PDB file of C-alpha atoms in Angstrom:
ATOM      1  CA  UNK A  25      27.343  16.854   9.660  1.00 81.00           C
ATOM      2  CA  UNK A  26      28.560  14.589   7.467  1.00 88.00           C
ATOM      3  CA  UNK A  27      26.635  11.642   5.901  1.00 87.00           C
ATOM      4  CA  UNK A  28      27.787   8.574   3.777  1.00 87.00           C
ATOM      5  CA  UNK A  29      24.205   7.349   2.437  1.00 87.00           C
ATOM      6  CA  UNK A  30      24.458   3.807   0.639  1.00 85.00           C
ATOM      7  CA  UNK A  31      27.898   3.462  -0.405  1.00 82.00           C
ATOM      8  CA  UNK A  32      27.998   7.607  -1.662  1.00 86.00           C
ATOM      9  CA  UNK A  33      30.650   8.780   1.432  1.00 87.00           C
ATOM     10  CA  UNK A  34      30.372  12.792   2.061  1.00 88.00           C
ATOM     11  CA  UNK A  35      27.153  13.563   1.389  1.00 91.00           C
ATOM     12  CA  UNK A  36      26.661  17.095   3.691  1.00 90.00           C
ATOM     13  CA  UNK A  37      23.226  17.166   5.543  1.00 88.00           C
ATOM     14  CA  UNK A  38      21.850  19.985   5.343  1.00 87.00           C
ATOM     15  CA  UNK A  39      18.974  21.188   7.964  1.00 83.00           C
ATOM     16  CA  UNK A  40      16.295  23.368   6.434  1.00 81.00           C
ATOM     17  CA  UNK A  41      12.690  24.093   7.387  1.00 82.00           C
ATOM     18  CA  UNK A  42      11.586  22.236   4.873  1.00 80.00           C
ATOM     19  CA  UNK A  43      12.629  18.834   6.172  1.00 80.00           C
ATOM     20  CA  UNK A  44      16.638  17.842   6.237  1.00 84.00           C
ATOM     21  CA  UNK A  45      18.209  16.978   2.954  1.00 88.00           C
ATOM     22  CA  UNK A  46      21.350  15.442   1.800  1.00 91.00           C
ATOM     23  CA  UNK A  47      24.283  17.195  -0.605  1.00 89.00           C
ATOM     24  CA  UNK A  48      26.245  14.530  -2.786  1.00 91.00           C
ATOM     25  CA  UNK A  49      29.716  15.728  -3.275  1.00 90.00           C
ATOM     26  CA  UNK A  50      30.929  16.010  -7.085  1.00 88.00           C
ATOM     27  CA  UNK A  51      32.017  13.369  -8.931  1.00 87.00           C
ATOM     28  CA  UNK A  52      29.343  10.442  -7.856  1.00 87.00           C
ATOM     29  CA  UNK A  53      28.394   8.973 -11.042  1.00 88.00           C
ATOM     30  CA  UNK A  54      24.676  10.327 -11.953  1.00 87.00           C
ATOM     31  CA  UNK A  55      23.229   6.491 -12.301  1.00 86.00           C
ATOM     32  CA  UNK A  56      23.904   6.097  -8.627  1.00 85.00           C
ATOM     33  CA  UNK A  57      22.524   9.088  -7.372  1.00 88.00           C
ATOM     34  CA  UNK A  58      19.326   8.246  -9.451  1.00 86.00           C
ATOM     35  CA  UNK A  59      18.995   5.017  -8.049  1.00 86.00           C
ATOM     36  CA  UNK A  60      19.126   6.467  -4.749  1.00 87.00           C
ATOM     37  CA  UNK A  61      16.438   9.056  -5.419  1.00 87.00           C
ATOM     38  CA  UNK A  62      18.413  12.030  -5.654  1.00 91.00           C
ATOM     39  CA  UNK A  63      17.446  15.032  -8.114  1.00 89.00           C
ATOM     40  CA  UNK A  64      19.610  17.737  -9.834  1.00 89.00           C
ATOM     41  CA  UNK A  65      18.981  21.567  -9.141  1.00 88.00           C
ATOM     42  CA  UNK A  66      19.516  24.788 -11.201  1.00 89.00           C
ATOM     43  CA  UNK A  67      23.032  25.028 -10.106  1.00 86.00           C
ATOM     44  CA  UNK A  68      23.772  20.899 -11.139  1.00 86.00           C
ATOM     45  CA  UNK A  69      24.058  20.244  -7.504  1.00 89.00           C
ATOM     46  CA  UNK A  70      22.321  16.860  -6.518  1.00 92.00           C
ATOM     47  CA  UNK A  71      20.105  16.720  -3.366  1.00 90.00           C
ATOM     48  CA  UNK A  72      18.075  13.788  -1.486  1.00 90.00           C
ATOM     49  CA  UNK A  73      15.296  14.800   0.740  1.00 88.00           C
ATOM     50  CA  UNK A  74      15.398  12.156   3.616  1.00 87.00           C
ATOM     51  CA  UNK A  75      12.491  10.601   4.986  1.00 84.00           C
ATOM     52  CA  UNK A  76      10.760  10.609   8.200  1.00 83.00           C
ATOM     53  CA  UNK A  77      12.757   7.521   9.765  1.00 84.00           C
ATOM     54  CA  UNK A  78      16.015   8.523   8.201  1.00 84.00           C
ATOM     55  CA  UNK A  79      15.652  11.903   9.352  1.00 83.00           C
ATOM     56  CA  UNK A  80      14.636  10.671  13.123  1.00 83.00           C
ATOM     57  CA  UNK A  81      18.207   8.377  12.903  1.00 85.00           C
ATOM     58  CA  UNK A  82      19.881  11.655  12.095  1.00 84.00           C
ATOM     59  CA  UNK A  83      18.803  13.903  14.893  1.00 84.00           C
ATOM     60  CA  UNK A  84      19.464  10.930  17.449  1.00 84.00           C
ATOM     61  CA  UNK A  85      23.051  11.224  15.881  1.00 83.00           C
ATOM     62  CA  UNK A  86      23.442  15.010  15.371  1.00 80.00           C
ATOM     63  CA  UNK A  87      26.660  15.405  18.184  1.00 84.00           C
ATOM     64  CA  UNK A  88      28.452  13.379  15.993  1.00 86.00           C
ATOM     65  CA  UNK A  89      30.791  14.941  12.535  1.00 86.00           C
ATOM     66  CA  UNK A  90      30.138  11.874  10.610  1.00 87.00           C
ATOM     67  CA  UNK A  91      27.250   9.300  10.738  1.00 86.00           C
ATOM     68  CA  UNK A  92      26.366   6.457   8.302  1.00 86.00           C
ATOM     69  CA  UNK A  93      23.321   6.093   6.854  1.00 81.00           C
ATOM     70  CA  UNK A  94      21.999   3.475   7.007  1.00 74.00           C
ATOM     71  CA  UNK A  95      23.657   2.236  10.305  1.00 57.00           C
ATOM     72  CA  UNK A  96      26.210  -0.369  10.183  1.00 47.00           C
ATOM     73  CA  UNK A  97      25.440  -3.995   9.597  1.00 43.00           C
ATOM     74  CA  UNK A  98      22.172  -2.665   7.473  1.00 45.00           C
ATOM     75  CA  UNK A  99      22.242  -3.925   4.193  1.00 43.00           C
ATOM     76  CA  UNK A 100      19.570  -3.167   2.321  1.00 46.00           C
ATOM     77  CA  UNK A 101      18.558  -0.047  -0.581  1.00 46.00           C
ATOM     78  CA  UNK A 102      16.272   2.345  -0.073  1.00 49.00           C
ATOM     79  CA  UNK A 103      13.931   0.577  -3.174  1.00 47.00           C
ATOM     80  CA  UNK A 104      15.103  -2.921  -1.785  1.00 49.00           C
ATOM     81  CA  UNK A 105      12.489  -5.911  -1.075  1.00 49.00           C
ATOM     82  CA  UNK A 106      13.131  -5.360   2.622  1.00 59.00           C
ATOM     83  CA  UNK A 107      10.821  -3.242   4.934  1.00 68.00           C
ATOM     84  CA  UNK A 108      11.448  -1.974   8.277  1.00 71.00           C
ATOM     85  CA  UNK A 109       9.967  -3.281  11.072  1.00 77.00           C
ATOM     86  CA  UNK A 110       7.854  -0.655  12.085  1.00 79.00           C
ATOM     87  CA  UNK A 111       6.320  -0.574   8.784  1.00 81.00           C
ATOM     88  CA  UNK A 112       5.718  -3.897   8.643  1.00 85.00           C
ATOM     89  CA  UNK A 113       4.054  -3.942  12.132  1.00 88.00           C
ATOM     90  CA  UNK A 114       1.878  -0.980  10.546  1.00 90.00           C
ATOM     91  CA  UNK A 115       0.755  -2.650   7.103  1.00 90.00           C
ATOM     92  CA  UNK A 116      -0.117  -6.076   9.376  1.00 91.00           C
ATOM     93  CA  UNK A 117      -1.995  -4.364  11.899  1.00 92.00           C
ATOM     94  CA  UNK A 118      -4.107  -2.910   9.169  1.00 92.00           C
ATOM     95  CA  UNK A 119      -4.414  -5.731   6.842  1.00 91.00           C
ATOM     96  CA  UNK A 120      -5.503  -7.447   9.889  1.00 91.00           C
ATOM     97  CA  UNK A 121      -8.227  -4.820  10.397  1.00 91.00           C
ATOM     98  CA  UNK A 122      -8.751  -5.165   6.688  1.00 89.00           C
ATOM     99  CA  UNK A 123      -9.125  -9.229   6.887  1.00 87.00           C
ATOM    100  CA  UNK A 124     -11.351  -8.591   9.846  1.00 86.00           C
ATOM    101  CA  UNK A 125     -13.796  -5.894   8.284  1.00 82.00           C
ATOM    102  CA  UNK A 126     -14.116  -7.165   4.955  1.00 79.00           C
ATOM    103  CA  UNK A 127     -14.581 -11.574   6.044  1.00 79.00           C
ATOM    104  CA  UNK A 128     -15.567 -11.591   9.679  1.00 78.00           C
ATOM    105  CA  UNK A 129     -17.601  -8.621  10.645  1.00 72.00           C
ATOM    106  CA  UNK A 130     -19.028  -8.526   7.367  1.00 68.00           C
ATOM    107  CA  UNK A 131     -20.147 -12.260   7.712  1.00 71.00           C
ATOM    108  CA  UNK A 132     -21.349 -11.857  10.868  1.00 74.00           C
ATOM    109  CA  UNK A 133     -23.558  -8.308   9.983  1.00 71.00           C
ATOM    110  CA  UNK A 134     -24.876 -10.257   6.636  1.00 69.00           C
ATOM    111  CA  UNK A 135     -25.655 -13.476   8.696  1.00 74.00           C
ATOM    112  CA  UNK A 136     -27.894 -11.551  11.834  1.00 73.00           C
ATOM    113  CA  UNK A 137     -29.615  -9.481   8.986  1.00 71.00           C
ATOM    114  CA  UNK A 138     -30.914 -12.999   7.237  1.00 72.00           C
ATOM    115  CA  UNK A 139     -32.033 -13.962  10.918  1.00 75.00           C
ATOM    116  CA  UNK A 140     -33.921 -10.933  11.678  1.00 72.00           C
ATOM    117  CA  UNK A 141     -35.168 -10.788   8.212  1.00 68.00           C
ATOM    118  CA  UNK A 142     -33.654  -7.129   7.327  1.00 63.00           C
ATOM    119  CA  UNK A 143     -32.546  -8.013   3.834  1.00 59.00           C
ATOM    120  CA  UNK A 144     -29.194  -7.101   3.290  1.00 60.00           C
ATOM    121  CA  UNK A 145     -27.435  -5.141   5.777  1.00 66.00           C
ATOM    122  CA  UNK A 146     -25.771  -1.629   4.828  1.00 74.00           C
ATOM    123  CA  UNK A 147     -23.484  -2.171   7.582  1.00 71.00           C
ATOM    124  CA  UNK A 148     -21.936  -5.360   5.524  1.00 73.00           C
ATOM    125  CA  UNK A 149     -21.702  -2.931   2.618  1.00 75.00           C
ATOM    126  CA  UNK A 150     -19.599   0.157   4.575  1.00 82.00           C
ATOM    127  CA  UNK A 151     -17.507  -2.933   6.164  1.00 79.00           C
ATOM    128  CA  UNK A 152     -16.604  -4.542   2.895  1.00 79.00           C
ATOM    129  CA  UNK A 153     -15.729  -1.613   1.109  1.00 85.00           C
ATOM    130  CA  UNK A 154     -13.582  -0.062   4.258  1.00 87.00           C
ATOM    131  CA  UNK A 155     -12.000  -3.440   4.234  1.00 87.00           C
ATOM    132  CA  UNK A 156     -11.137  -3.003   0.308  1.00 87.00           C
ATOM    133  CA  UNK A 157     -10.032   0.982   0.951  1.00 90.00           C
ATOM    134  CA  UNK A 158      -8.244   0.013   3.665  1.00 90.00           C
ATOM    135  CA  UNK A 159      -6.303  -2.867   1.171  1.00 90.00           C
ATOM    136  CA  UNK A 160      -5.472  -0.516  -0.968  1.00 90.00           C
ATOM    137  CA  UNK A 161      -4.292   1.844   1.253  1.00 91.00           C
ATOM    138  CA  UNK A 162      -1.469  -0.418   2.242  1.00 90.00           C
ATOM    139  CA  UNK A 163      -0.357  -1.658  -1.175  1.00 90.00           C
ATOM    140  CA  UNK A 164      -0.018   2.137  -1.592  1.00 89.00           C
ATOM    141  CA  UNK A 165       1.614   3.309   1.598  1.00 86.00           C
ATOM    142  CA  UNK A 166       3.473  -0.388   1.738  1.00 86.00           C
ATOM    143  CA  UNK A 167       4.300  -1.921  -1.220  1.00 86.00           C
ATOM    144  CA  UNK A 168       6.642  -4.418   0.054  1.00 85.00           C
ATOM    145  CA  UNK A 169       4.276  -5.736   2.926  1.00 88.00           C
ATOM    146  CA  UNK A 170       3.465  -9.262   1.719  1.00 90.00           C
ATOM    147  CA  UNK A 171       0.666  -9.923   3.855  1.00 90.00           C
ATOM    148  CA  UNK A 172      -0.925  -7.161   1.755  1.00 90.00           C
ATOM    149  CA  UNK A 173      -0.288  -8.789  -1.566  1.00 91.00           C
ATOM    150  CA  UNK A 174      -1.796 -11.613  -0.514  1.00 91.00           C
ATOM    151  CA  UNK A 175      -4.588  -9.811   1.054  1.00 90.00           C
ATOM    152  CA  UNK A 176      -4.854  -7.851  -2.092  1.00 90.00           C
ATOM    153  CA  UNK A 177      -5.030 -10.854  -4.312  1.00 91.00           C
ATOM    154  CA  UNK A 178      -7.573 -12.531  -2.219  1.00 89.00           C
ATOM    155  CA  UNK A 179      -9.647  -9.918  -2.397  1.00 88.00           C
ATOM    156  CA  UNK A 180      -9.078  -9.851  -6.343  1.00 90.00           C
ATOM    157  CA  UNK A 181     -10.023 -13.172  -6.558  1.00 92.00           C
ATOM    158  CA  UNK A 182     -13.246 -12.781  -4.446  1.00 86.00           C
ATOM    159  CA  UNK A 183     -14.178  -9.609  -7.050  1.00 86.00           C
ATOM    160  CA  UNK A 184     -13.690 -12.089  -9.879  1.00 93.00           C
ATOM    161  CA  UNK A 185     -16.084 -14.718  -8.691  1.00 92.00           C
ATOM    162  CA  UNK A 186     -18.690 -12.242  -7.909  1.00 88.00           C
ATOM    163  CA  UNK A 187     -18.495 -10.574 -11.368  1.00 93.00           C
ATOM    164  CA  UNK A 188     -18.570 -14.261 -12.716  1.00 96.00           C
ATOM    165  CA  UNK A 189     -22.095 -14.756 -10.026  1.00 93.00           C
ATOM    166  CA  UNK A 190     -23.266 -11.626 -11.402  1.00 93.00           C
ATOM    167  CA  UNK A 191     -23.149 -12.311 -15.197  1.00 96.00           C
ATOM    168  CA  UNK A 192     -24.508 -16.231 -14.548  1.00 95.00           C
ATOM    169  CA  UNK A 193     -27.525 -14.607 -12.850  1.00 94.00           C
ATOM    170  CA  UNK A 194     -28.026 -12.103 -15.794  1.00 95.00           C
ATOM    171  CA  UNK A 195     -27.879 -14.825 -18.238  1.00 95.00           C
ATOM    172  CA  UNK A 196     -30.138 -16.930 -16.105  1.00 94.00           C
ATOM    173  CA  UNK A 197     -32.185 -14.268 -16.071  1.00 92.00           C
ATOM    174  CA  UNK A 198     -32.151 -13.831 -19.438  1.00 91.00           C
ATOM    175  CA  UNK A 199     -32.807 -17.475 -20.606  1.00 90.00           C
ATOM    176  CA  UNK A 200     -35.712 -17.758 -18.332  1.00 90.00           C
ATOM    177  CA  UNK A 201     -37.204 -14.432 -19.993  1.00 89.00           C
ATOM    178  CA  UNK A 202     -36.570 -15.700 -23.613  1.00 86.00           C
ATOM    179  CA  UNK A 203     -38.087 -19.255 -22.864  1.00 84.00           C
ATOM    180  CA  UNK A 204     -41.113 -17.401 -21.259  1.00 82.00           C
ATOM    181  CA  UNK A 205     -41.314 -15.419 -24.372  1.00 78.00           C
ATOM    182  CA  UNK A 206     -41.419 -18.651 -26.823  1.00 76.00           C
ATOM    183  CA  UNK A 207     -43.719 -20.012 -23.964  1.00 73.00           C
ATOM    184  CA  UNK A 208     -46.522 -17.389 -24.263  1.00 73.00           C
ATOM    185  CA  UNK A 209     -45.925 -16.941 -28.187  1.00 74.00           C
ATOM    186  CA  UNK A 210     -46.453 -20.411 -28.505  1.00 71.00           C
ATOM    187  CA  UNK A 211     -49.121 -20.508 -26.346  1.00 70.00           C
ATOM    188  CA  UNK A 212     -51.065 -17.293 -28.240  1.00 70.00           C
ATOM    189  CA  UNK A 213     -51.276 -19.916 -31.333  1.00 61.00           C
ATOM    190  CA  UNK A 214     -53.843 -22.333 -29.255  1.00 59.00           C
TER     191      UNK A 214
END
């Protein structure tokens, strides 16, 4: 089969068990194939290994001598801003999960422990910090996805202000010790 992958026309697809991977033909300028993620071998050939969606358009098309890839009317790079659907569906399901673990559940879990009296909860703990790893799971695995970006810099913003809580308490803490301290001295001299 032949392949024309982003604008580089007879690229030959070659099937191995180690996933299916693309050929570029001589003569494609090197800053192109670069762009495009291919990688030189021993022999100064340049392959592309294809990913899991590209590969799955592939084998729907495999009857056929020459395919496009992407499909007509597709625009987009493989490093462009745009995502496919799927993935998009995928990172929003999870930031969802994320958004739900790390504000709502983990209200709700700290909330019922003050009510009961339990102190804080170690289920709000393993929920907020599944909500962060799951965050950072899809900036990793989705880049692009902008409800995770925002998600992520919520998130950020939240760590910030609790830092900022944490070292006003220790100063607090700190100036109540000190004027203690003068207190008693002062106090010793009576």
């Amino acid at each position: 089969m032949i392949v024309n992958y982003y604008g580089i026309l007879g690229c030959e697809c070659i099937w191995d068990q180690n996933g299916v991977f693309l050929s570029a033909p001589a003569g494609v300028q090197v800053q192109s194939l670069q762009q495009l993620g291919f990688y030189t071998t021993a022999d100064g050939r340049w392959y592309k290994q294809l990913t899991p969606q590209e590969y799955a358009y592939l084998e729907s098309k495999r009857n056929m001598a020459v395919v496009d890839l992407p499909e007509y009317g597709y625009s987009g790079l493989p490093n462009s801003s745009e995502e496919s659907p799927e993935d998009k569906r995928k990172a929003n399901i999870l930031c969802l999960i994320s958004l739900i673990f790390g504000q709502g559940l983990s209200v709700l879990s700290f909330v019922l422990s003050k009510t009961y009296k339990l102190g804080i909860s170690p289920l709000t703990a393993i929920l907020g910090i599944s909500s962060f790893i799951l965050m950072i799971y899809v900036r990793i695995n989705y880049p692009k996805n902008k409800f995770g970006i925002v998600l992520m810099t919520i998130y950020c913003i939240e760590a910030v202000l609790i830092l900022i809580g944490i070292i006003a308490v220790i100063i607090m803490c700190y100036s109540l010790i000190s004027s203690c301290n003068s207190f008693f001295n002062d106090c010793r001299g009576c």
